[in-house]
Amino acid sequence: MRILVVEDEAELGRMLGAALARHDILVDLAPSFAVAEEALQLHDYAAVVLDRTLPDGEGLDLLPLIRARPAPCPVIVLSALSSVDQRVEGLDGGADDYLAKPFATDELLARLRALLRRPSLAESEAIELGRLRFQPEHRSVEIEGSALELPRRELLVLEALLRRAGRVVDRRALEDAVYGYDDEIASNSLDAHVSRLRRKLAPAGLEIHTIRGVGYLLRASE
Ligand code: CA
């Protein structure tokens, strides 16, 4: 198993690498935002341990990139920024867990184990919410057993929202999930996809809430 540790404090990075290696976990150490960004483009990781204050950026800004990957992996933020607001910011931003520095290595290992036990978000198991069922393997959507045909981009929006159901999905993460790097993104096209989807999902008992200035949240209405 290979994980990415994004940490600019060299000593802490080395210590984590050694501690994880004792549990047969291979660690790539990224000492900066830029190195982490590159590593994420080159490799698949089972998990990411993410520092926030990096010399060249805020670690949380990597979350949309991690979420937009074909196989999103769990992220645990490890940071001295540990007020309630800062933790909420991290979790709402897409982190799966948040551990305050200073921390006990054993606790980090325990939390990593817990995250890795969770079924991977990339797994092909069907996702059910309200009266809707999404089958990732066949890219099919059903509402109470009847097929719902969706254009490709609406399906991508739905999938991204479903995988984070009940949580706010950052607008940029959604755009990353829906558009390729070469696509021209009209400023309102994501909103147009969402509003069409919102109408189509109503019979499934699902609501898409707009969180102004942040993104969208999908949840069952009852
Ligand atoms: Ca740091």
PDB file of C-alpha atoms and ligand atoms in Angstrom:
ATOM      1  CA  MET A   1       0.000   0.000   0.000  1.00  0.00           C
ATOM      2  CA  ARG A   2       1.287   3.410  -0.953  1.00  0.00           C
ATOM      3  CA  ILE A   3       0.285   6.674   0.642  1.00  0.00           C
ATOM      4  CA  LEU A   4       1.261  10.275   0.053  1.00  0.00           C
ATOM      5  CA  VAL A   5       2.424  12.355   3.008  1.00  0.00           C
ATOM      6  CA  VAL A   6       2.362  16.068   2.243  1.00  0.00           C
ATOM      7  CA  GLU A   7       4.519  17.649   4.938  1.00  0.00           C
ATOM      8  CA  ASP A   8       7.158  20.368   4.767  1.00  0.00           C
ATOM      9  CA  GLU A   9       8.706  19.742   8.187  1.00  0.00           C
ATOM     10  CA  ALA A  10      11.506  17.383   7.163  1.00  0.00           C
ATOM     11  CA  GLU A  11      11.949  15.754  10.553  1.00  0.00           C
ATOM     12  CA  LEU A  12       8.219  15.052  10.948  1.00  0.00           C
ATOM     13  CA  GLY A  13       8.054  13.747   7.384  1.00  0.00           C
ATOM     14  CA  ARG A  14      10.913  11.337   8.009  1.00  0.00           C
ATOM     15  CA  MET A  15       9.393  10.205  11.296  1.00  0.00           C
ATOM     16  CA  LEU A  16       6.035   9.495   9.628  1.00  0.00           C
ATOM     17  CA  GLY A  17       7.725   7.665   6.787  1.00  0.00           C
ATOM     18  CA  ALA A  18       9.576   5.434   9.232  1.00  0.00           C
ATOM     19  CA  ALA A  19       6.500   4.804  11.397  1.00  0.00           C
ATOM     20  CA  LEU A  20       4.370   3.860   8.399  1.00  0.00           C
ATOM     21  CA  ALA A  21       7.109   1.726   6.873  1.00  0.00           C
ATOM     22  CA  ARG A  22       7.016  -0.440  10.001  1.00  0.00           C
ATOM     23  CA  HIS A  23       3.414  -1.227   9.002  1.00  0.00           C
ATOM     24  CA  ASP A  24       4.392  -2.076   5.426  1.00  0.00           C
ATOM     25  CA  ILE A  25       3.030   1.166   4.102  1.00  0.00           C
ATOM     26  CA  LEU A  26       5.057   2.743   1.340  1.00  0.00           C
ATOM     27  CA  VAL A  27       5.293   6.511   1.760  1.00  0.00           C
ATOM     28  CA  ASP A  28       5.911   9.170  -0.845  1.00  0.00           C
ATOM     29  CA  LEU A  29       6.900  12.364   0.934  1.00  0.00           C
ATOM     30  CA  ALA A  30       5.944  15.640  -0.715  1.00  0.00           C
ATOM     31  CA  PRO A  31       7.562  18.625   1.023  1.00  0.00           C
ATOM     32  CA  SER A  32       5.605  21.230  -0.925  1.00  0.00           C
ATOM     33  CA  PHE A  33       2.283  21.905  -2.628  1.00  0.00           C
ATOM     34  CA  ALA A  34       3.918  21.715  -6.061  1.00  0.00           C
ATOM     35  CA  VAL A  35       5.558  18.344  -5.409  1.00  0.00           C
ATOM     36  CA  ALA A  36       2.287  16.979  -4.004  1.00  0.00           C
ATOM     37  CA  GLU A  37       0.390  18.185  -7.058  1.00  0.00           C
ATOM     38  CA  GLU A  38       2.844  16.428  -9.337  1.00  0.00           C
ATOM     39  CA  ALA A  39       2.837  13.218  -7.292  1.00  0.00           C
ATOM     40  CA  LEU A  40      -0.969  13.107  -7.397  1.00  0.00           C
ATOM     41  CA  GLN A  41      -0.898  13.333 -11.164  1.00  0.00           C
ATOM     42  CA  LEU A  42       1.641  10.519 -11.457  1.00  0.00           C
ATOM     43  CA  HIS A  43       0.503   7.963  -8.904  1.00  0.00           C
ATOM     44  CA  ASP A  44      -2.491   6.347  -7.297  1.00  0.00           C
ATOM     45  CA  TYR A  45      -2.477   6.469  -3.521  1.00  0.00           C
ATOM     46  CA  ALA A  46      -4.475   4.525  -0.965  1.00  0.00           C
ATOM     47  CA  ALA A  47      -4.611   7.642   1.224  1.00  0.00           C
ATOM     48  CA  VAL A  48      -3.163  11.128   1.615  1.00  0.00           C
ATOM     49  CA  VAL A  49      -1.897  12.672   4.863  1.00  0.00           C
ATOM     50  CA  LEU A  50      -2.093  16.393   4.332  1.00  0.00           C
ATOM     51  CA  ASP A  51      -0.416  19.293   6.119  1.00  0.00           C
ATOM     52  CA  ARG A  52      -2.063  22.687   5.615  1.00  0.00           C
ATOM     53  CA  THR A  53       0.656  25.282   5.933  1.00  0.00           C
ATOM     54  CA  LEU A  54       3.023  24.530   3.096  1.00  0.00           C
ATOM     55  CA  PRO A  55       5.731  26.909   1.903  1.00  0.00           C
ATOM     56  CA  ASP A  56       3.995  27.377  -1.437  1.00  0.00           C
ATOM     57  CA  GLY A  57       0.334  26.991  -0.636  1.00  0.00           C
ATOM     58  CA  GLU A  58      -2.553  25.855   1.540  1.00  0.00           C
ATOM     59  CA  GLY A  59      -2.775  22.068   1.672  1.00  0.00           C
ATOM     60  CA  LEU A  60      -6.575  22.135   1.595  1.00  0.00           C
ATOM     61  CA  ASP A  61      -6.388  23.510  -1.945  1.00  0.00           C
ATOM     62  CA  LEU A  62      -5.227  20.037  -3.008  1.00  0.00           C
ATOM     63  CA  LEU A  63      -8.553  18.505  -1.956  1.00  0.00           C
ATOM     64  CA  PRO A  64     -10.464  19.292  -5.176  1.00  0.00           C
ATOM     65  CA  LEU A  65      -7.616  17.737  -7.148  1.00  0.00           C
ATOM     66  CA  ILE A  66      -7.724  14.576  -5.033  1.00  0.00           C
ATOM     67  CA  ARG A  67     -11.522  14.373  -5.240  1.00  0.00           C
ATOM     68  CA  ALA A  68     -11.516  14.808  -8.993  1.00  0.00           C
ATOM     69  CA  ARG A  69      -9.265  11.792  -9.526  1.00  0.00           C
ATOM     70  CA  PRO A  70     -10.752   8.678 -11.108  1.00  0.00           C
ATOM     71  CA  ALA A  71     -10.081   6.848  -7.839  1.00  0.00           C
ATOM     72  CA  PRO A  72     -10.466   9.393  -5.034  1.00  0.00           C
ATOM     73  CA  CYS A  73      -8.666   8.279  -1.875  1.00  0.00           C
ATOM     74  CA  PRO A  74      -9.300   9.201   1.748  1.00  0.00           C
ATOM     75  CA  VAL A  75      -7.507  12.271   3.070  1.00  0.00           C
ATOM     76  CA  ILE A  76      -6.534  12.939   6.645  1.00  0.00           C
ATOM     77  CA  VAL A  77      -5.477  16.494   7.418  1.00  0.00           C
ATOM     78  CA  LEU A  78      -2.682  16.834   9.936  1.00  0.00           C
ATOM     79  CA  SER A  79      -2.383  20.413  11.030  1.00  0.00           C
ATOM     80  CA  ALA A  80      -1.581  22.836  13.821  1.00  0.00           C
ATOM     81  CA  LEU A  81      -4.567  24.831  12.508  1.00  0.00           C
ATOM     82  CA  SER A  82      -7.022  23.066  14.771  1.00  0.00           C
ATOM     83  CA  SER A  83      -9.777  25.437  15.857  1.00  0.00           C
ATOM     84  CA  VAL A  84     -13.329  24.197  15.320  1.00  0.00           C
ATOM     85  CA  ASP A  85     -13.698  26.537  12.325  1.00  0.00           C
ATOM     86  CA  GLN A  86     -10.475  25.293  10.790  1.00  0.00           C
ATOM     87  CA  ARG A  87     -11.484  21.665  11.255  1.00  0.00           C
ATOM     88  CA  VAL A  88     -14.916  22.318   9.753  1.00  0.00           C
ATOM     89  CA  GLU A  89     -13.251  24.068   6.848  1.00  0.00           C
ATOM     90  CA  GLY A  90     -11.092  21.005   6.230  1.00  0.00           C
ATOM     91  CA  LEU A  91     -13.909  18.486   6.506  1.00  0.00           C
ATOM     92  CA  ASP A  92     -16.307  20.541   4.394  1.00  0.00           C
ATOM     93  CA  GLY A  93     -13.497  20.981   1.897  1.00  0.00           C
ATOM     94  CA  GLY A  94     -13.479  17.234   1.371  1.00  0.00           C
ATOM     95  CA  ALA A  95     -11.091  15.823   3.977  1.00  0.00           C
ATOM     96  CA  ASP A  96     -12.236  12.571   5.601  1.00  0.00           C
ATOM     97  CA  ASP A  97     -10.539  13.192   8.925  1.00  0.00           C
ATOM     98  CA  TYR A  98      -8.663  15.953  10.716  1.00  0.00           C
ATOM     99  CA  LEU A  99      -6.001  15.420  13.326  1.00  0.00           C
ATOM    100  CA  ALA A 100      -4.497  18.316  15.284  1.00  0.00           C
ATOM    101  CA  LYS A 101      -0.751  18.736  15.687  1.00  0.00           C
ATOM    102  CA  PRO A 102       0.902  17.775  17.924  1.00  0.00           C
ATOM    103  CA  PHE A 103      -0.417  14.256  17.534  1.00  0.00           C
ATOM    104  CA  ALA A 104       0.449  10.746  18.657  1.00  0.00           C
ATOM    105  CA  THR A 105       1.749   8.543  15.854  1.00  0.00           C
ATOM    106  CA  ASP A 106      -0.348   5.664  17.134  1.00  0.00           C
ATOM    107  CA  GLU A 107      -3.474   7.773  16.792  1.00  0.00           C
ATOM    108  CA  LEU A 108      -2.604   8.737  13.229  1.00  0.00           C
ATOM    109  CA  LEU A 109      -2.037   5.069  12.381  1.00  0.00           C
ATOM    110  CA  ALA A 110      -5.341   4.076  13.997  1.00  0.00           C
ATOM    111  CA  ARG A 111      -7.223   6.741  12.067  1.00  0.00           C
ATOM    112  CA  LEU A 112      -5.559   5.748   8.818  1.00  0.00           C
ATOM    113  CA  ARG A 113      -6.533   2.145   9.425  1.00  0.00           C
ATOM    114  CA  ALA A 114     -10.122   3.224  10.069  1.00  0.00           C
ATOM    115  CA  LEU A 115     -10.221   5.240   6.843  1.00  0.00           C
ATOM    116  CA  LEU A 116      -8.713   2.429   4.805  1.00  0.00           C
ATOM    117  CA  ARG A 117     -11.257  -0.042   6.144  1.00  0.00           C
ATOM    118  CA  ARG A 118     -14.037   2.037   4.675  1.00  0.00           C
ATOM    119  CA  PRO A 119     -15.078   0.866   1.251  1.00  0.00           C
ATOM    120  CA  SER A 120     -13.240   2.841  -1.341  1.00  0.00           C
ATOM    121  CA  LEU A 121     -15.242   5.593  -2.972  1.00  0.00           C
ATOM    122  CA  ALA A 122     -14.108   4.240  -6.301  1.00  0.00           C
ATOM    123  CA  GLU A 123     -15.665   0.854  -5.757  1.00  0.00           C
ATOM    124  CA  SER A 124     -18.266  -0.252  -8.197  1.00  0.00           C
ATOM    125  CA  GLU A 125     -20.961  -0.889  -5.612  1.00  0.00           C
ATOM    126  CA  ALA A 126     -24.320   0.694  -6.358  1.00  0.00           C
ATOM    127  CA  ILE A 127     -25.108   3.899  -4.505  1.00  0.00           C
ATOM    128  CA  GLU A 128     -28.658   4.387  -3.258  1.00  0.00           C
ATOM    129  CA  LEU A 129     -30.131   7.613  -1.984  1.00  0.00           C
ATOM    130  CA  GLY A 130     -33.806   8.424  -1.636  1.00  0.00           C
ATOM    131  CA  ARG A 131     -35.559   6.475  -4.384  1.00  0.00           C
ATOM    132  CA  LEU A 132     -32.541   6.701  -6.672  1.00  0.00           C
ATOM    133  CA  ARG A 133     -30.061   3.974  -7.449  1.00  0.00           C
ATOM    134  CA  PHE A 134     -26.809   4.636  -9.316  1.00  0.00           C
ATOM    135  CA  GLN A 135     -24.826   1.710 -10.681  1.00  0.00           C
ATOM    136  CA  PRO A 136     -21.263   2.969 -11.374  1.00  0.00           C
ATOM    137  CA  GLU A 137     -20.297  -0.107 -13.352  1.00  0.00           C
ATOM    138  CA  HIS A 138     -23.015   0.405 -15.940  1.00  0.00           C
ATOM    139  CA  ARG A 139     -23.230   4.171 -15.498  1.00  0.00           C
ATOM    140  CA  SER A 140     -26.962   3.691 -15.059  1.00  0.00           C
ATOM    141  CA  VAL A 141     -29.469   5.596 -12.963  1.00  0.00           C
ATOM    142  CA  GLU A 142     -32.836   4.286 -11.843  1.00  0.00           C
ATOM    143  CA  ILE A 143     -35.658   5.902  -9.945  1.00  0.00           C
ATOM    144  CA  GLU A 144     -37.829   3.228  -8.352  1.00  0.00           C
ATOM    145  CA  GLY A 145     -36.677   0.763 -10.973  1.00  0.00           C
ATOM    146  CA  SER A 146     -37.264   2.994 -14.029  1.00  0.00           C
ATOM    147  CA  ALA A 147     -34.212   4.028 -15.983  1.00  0.00           C
ATOM    148  CA  LEU A 148     -33.365   7.722 -15.967  1.00  0.00           C
ATOM    149  CA  GLU A 149     -31.327   8.691 -19.019  1.00  0.00           C
ATOM    150  CA  LEU A 150     -28.985  11.575 -18.320  1.00  0.00           C
ATOM    151  CA  PRO A 151     -26.617  13.447 -20.627  1.00  0.00           C
ATOM    152  CA  ARG A 152     -22.980  12.706 -19.825  1.00  0.00           C
ATOM    153  CA  ARG A 153     -22.206  15.899 -17.928  1.00  0.00           C
ATOM    154  CA  GLU A 154     -25.348  15.696 -15.823  1.00  0.00           C
ATOM    155  CA  LEU A 155     -24.409  12.133 -14.959  1.00  0.00           C
ATOM    156  CA  LEU A 156     -20.939  13.287 -13.902  1.00  0.00           C
ATOM    157  CA  VAL A 157     -22.441  16.028 -11.726  1.00  0.00           C
ATOM    158  CA  LEU A 158     -24.826  13.507 -10.176  1.00  0.00           C
ATOM    159  CA  GLU A 159     -22.053  11.008  -9.490  1.00  0.00           C
ATOM    160  CA  ALA A 160     -19.809  13.628  -7.869  1.00  0.00           C
ATOM    161  CA  LEU A 161     -22.692  14.817  -5.665  1.00  0.00           C
ATOM    162  CA  LEU A 162     -23.818  11.283  -4.786  1.00  0.00           C
ATOM    163  CA  ARG A 163     -20.359  10.224  -3.672  1.00  0.00           C
ATOM    164  CA  ARG A 164     -20.333  13.142  -1.260  1.00  0.00           C
ATOM    165  CA  ALA A 165     -24.032  13.076  -0.400  1.00  0.00           C
ATOM    166  CA  GLY A 166     -24.907  15.099   2.681  1.00  0.00           C
ATOM    167  CA  ARG A 167     -21.734  17.124   2.358  1.00  0.00           C
ATOM    168  CA  VAL A 168     -20.995  20.302   0.483  1.00  0.00           C
ATOM    169  CA  VAL A 169     -19.232  19.701  -2.803  1.00  0.00           C
ATOM    170  CA  ASP A 170     -16.978  22.548  -3.729  1.00  0.00           C
ATOM    171  CA  ARG A 171     -17.860  24.220  -7.015  1.00  0.00           C
ATOM    172  CA  ARG A 172     -14.364  23.820  -8.343  1.00  0.00           C
ATOM    173  CA  ALA A 173     -14.277  20.114  -7.478  1.00  0.00           C
ATOM    174  CA  LEU A 174     -17.503  19.699  -9.432  1.00  0.00           C
ATOM    175  CA  GLU A 175     -16.117  21.566 -12.415  1.00  0.00           C
ATOM    176  CA  ASP A 176     -13.022  19.362 -12.245  1.00  0.00           C
ATOM    177  CA  ALA A 177     -15.220  16.266 -12.206  1.00  0.00           C
ATOM    178  CA  VAL A 178     -17.335  17.419 -15.110  1.00  0.00           C
ATOM    179  CA  TYR A 179     -14.984  19.183 -17.484  1.00  0.00           C
ATOM    180  CA  GLY A 180     -11.672  18.136 -18.967  1.00  0.00           C
ATOM    181  CA  TYR A 181      -8.746  20.535 -18.968  1.00  0.00           C
ATOM    182  CA  ASP A 182      -9.377  21.459 -22.581  1.00  0.00           C
ATOM    183  CA  ASP A 183     -13.064  22.179 -22.205  1.00  0.00           C
ATOM    184  CA  GLU A 184     -14.254  25.731 -22.329  1.00  0.00           C
ATOM    185  CA  ILE A 185     -16.350  26.290 -19.244  1.00  0.00           C
ATOM    186  CA  ALA A 186     -19.028  28.908 -19.662  1.00  0.00           C
ATOM    187  CA  SER A 187     -19.399  30.624 -16.299  1.00  0.00           C
ATOM    188  CA  ASN A 188     -22.991  29.488 -15.841  1.00  0.00           C
ATOM    189  CA  SER A 189     -22.942  26.069 -17.486  1.00  0.00           C
ATOM    190  CA  LEU A 190     -22.406  24.148 -14.249  1.00  0.00           C
ATOM    191  CA  ASP A 191     -25.428  25.926 -12.761  1.00  0.00           C
ATOM    192  CA  ALA A 192     -27.443  24.974 -15.837  1.00  0.00           C
ATOM    193  CA  HIS A 193     -26.510  21.290 -15.467  1.00  0.00           C
ATOM    194  CA  VAL A 194     -27.362  21.419 -11.773  1.00  0.00           C
ATOM    195  CA  SER A 195     -30.720  23.060 -12.304  1.00  0.00           C
ATOM    196  CA  ARG A 196     -31.754  20.516 -14.949  1.00  0.00           C
ATOM    197  CA  LEU A 197     -30.572  17.726 -12.662  1.00  0.00           C
ATOM    198  CA  ARG A 198     -32.441  19.210  -9.709  1.00  0.00           C
ATOM    199  CA  ARG A 199     -35.701  18.938 -11.677  1.00  0.00           C
ATOM    200  CA  LYS A 200     -35.011  15.381 -12.773  1.00  0.00           C
ATOM    201  CA  LEU A 201     -34.092  14.237  -9.260  1.00  0.00           C
ATOM    202  CA  ALA A 202     -37.186  15.606  -7.553  1.00  0.00           C
ATOM    203  CA  PRO A 203     -39.220  12.410  -8.278  1.00  0.00           C
ATOM    204  CA  ALA A 204     -36.450  10.436  -6.524  1.00  0.00           C
ATOM    205  CA  GLY A 205     -36.980  12.456  -3.349  1.00  0.00           C
ATOM    206  CA  LEU A 206     -33.616  14.184  -3.721  1.00  0.00           C
ATOM    207  CA  GLU A 207     -32.744  17.835  -3.332  1.00  0.00           C
ATOM    208  CA  ILE A 208     -29.711  19.739  -4.528  1.00  0.00           C
ATOM    209  CA  HIS A 209     -29.035  22.739  -2.322  1.00  0.00           C
ATOM    210  CA  THR A 210     -26.997  25.661  -3.561  1.00  0.00           C
ATOM    211  CA  ILE A 211     -24.495  26.819  -0.969  1.00  0.00           C
ATOM    212  CA  ARG A 212     -23.878  30.294  -2.262  1.00  0.00           C
ATOM    213  CA  GLY A 213     -20.260  31.055  -3.055  1.00  0.00           C
ATOM    214  CA  VAL A 214     -19.177  27.513  -2.103  1.00  0.00           C
ATOM    215  CA  GLY A 215     -20.900  24.781  -4.066  1.00  0.00           C
ATOM    216  CA  TYR A 216     -23.721  22.283  -3.877  1.00  0.00           C
ATOM    217  CA  LEU A 217     -25.084  19.696  -1.495  1.00  0.00           C
ATOM    218  CA  LEU A 218     -27.220  16.684  -2.397  1.00  0.00           C
ATOM    219  CA  ARG A 219     -29.486  15.004   0.111  1.00  0.00           C
ATOM    220  CA  ALA A 220     -32.694  13.051   0.424  1.00  0.00           C
ATOM    221  CA  SER A 221     -35.620  15.346   1.155  1.00  0.00           C
ATOM    222  CA  GLU A 222     -37.340  13.009   3.607  1.00  0.00           C
TER     223      GLU A 222
HETATM  224 CA    CA B   1       3.707  22.852   7.632  1.00  0.00          CA
END
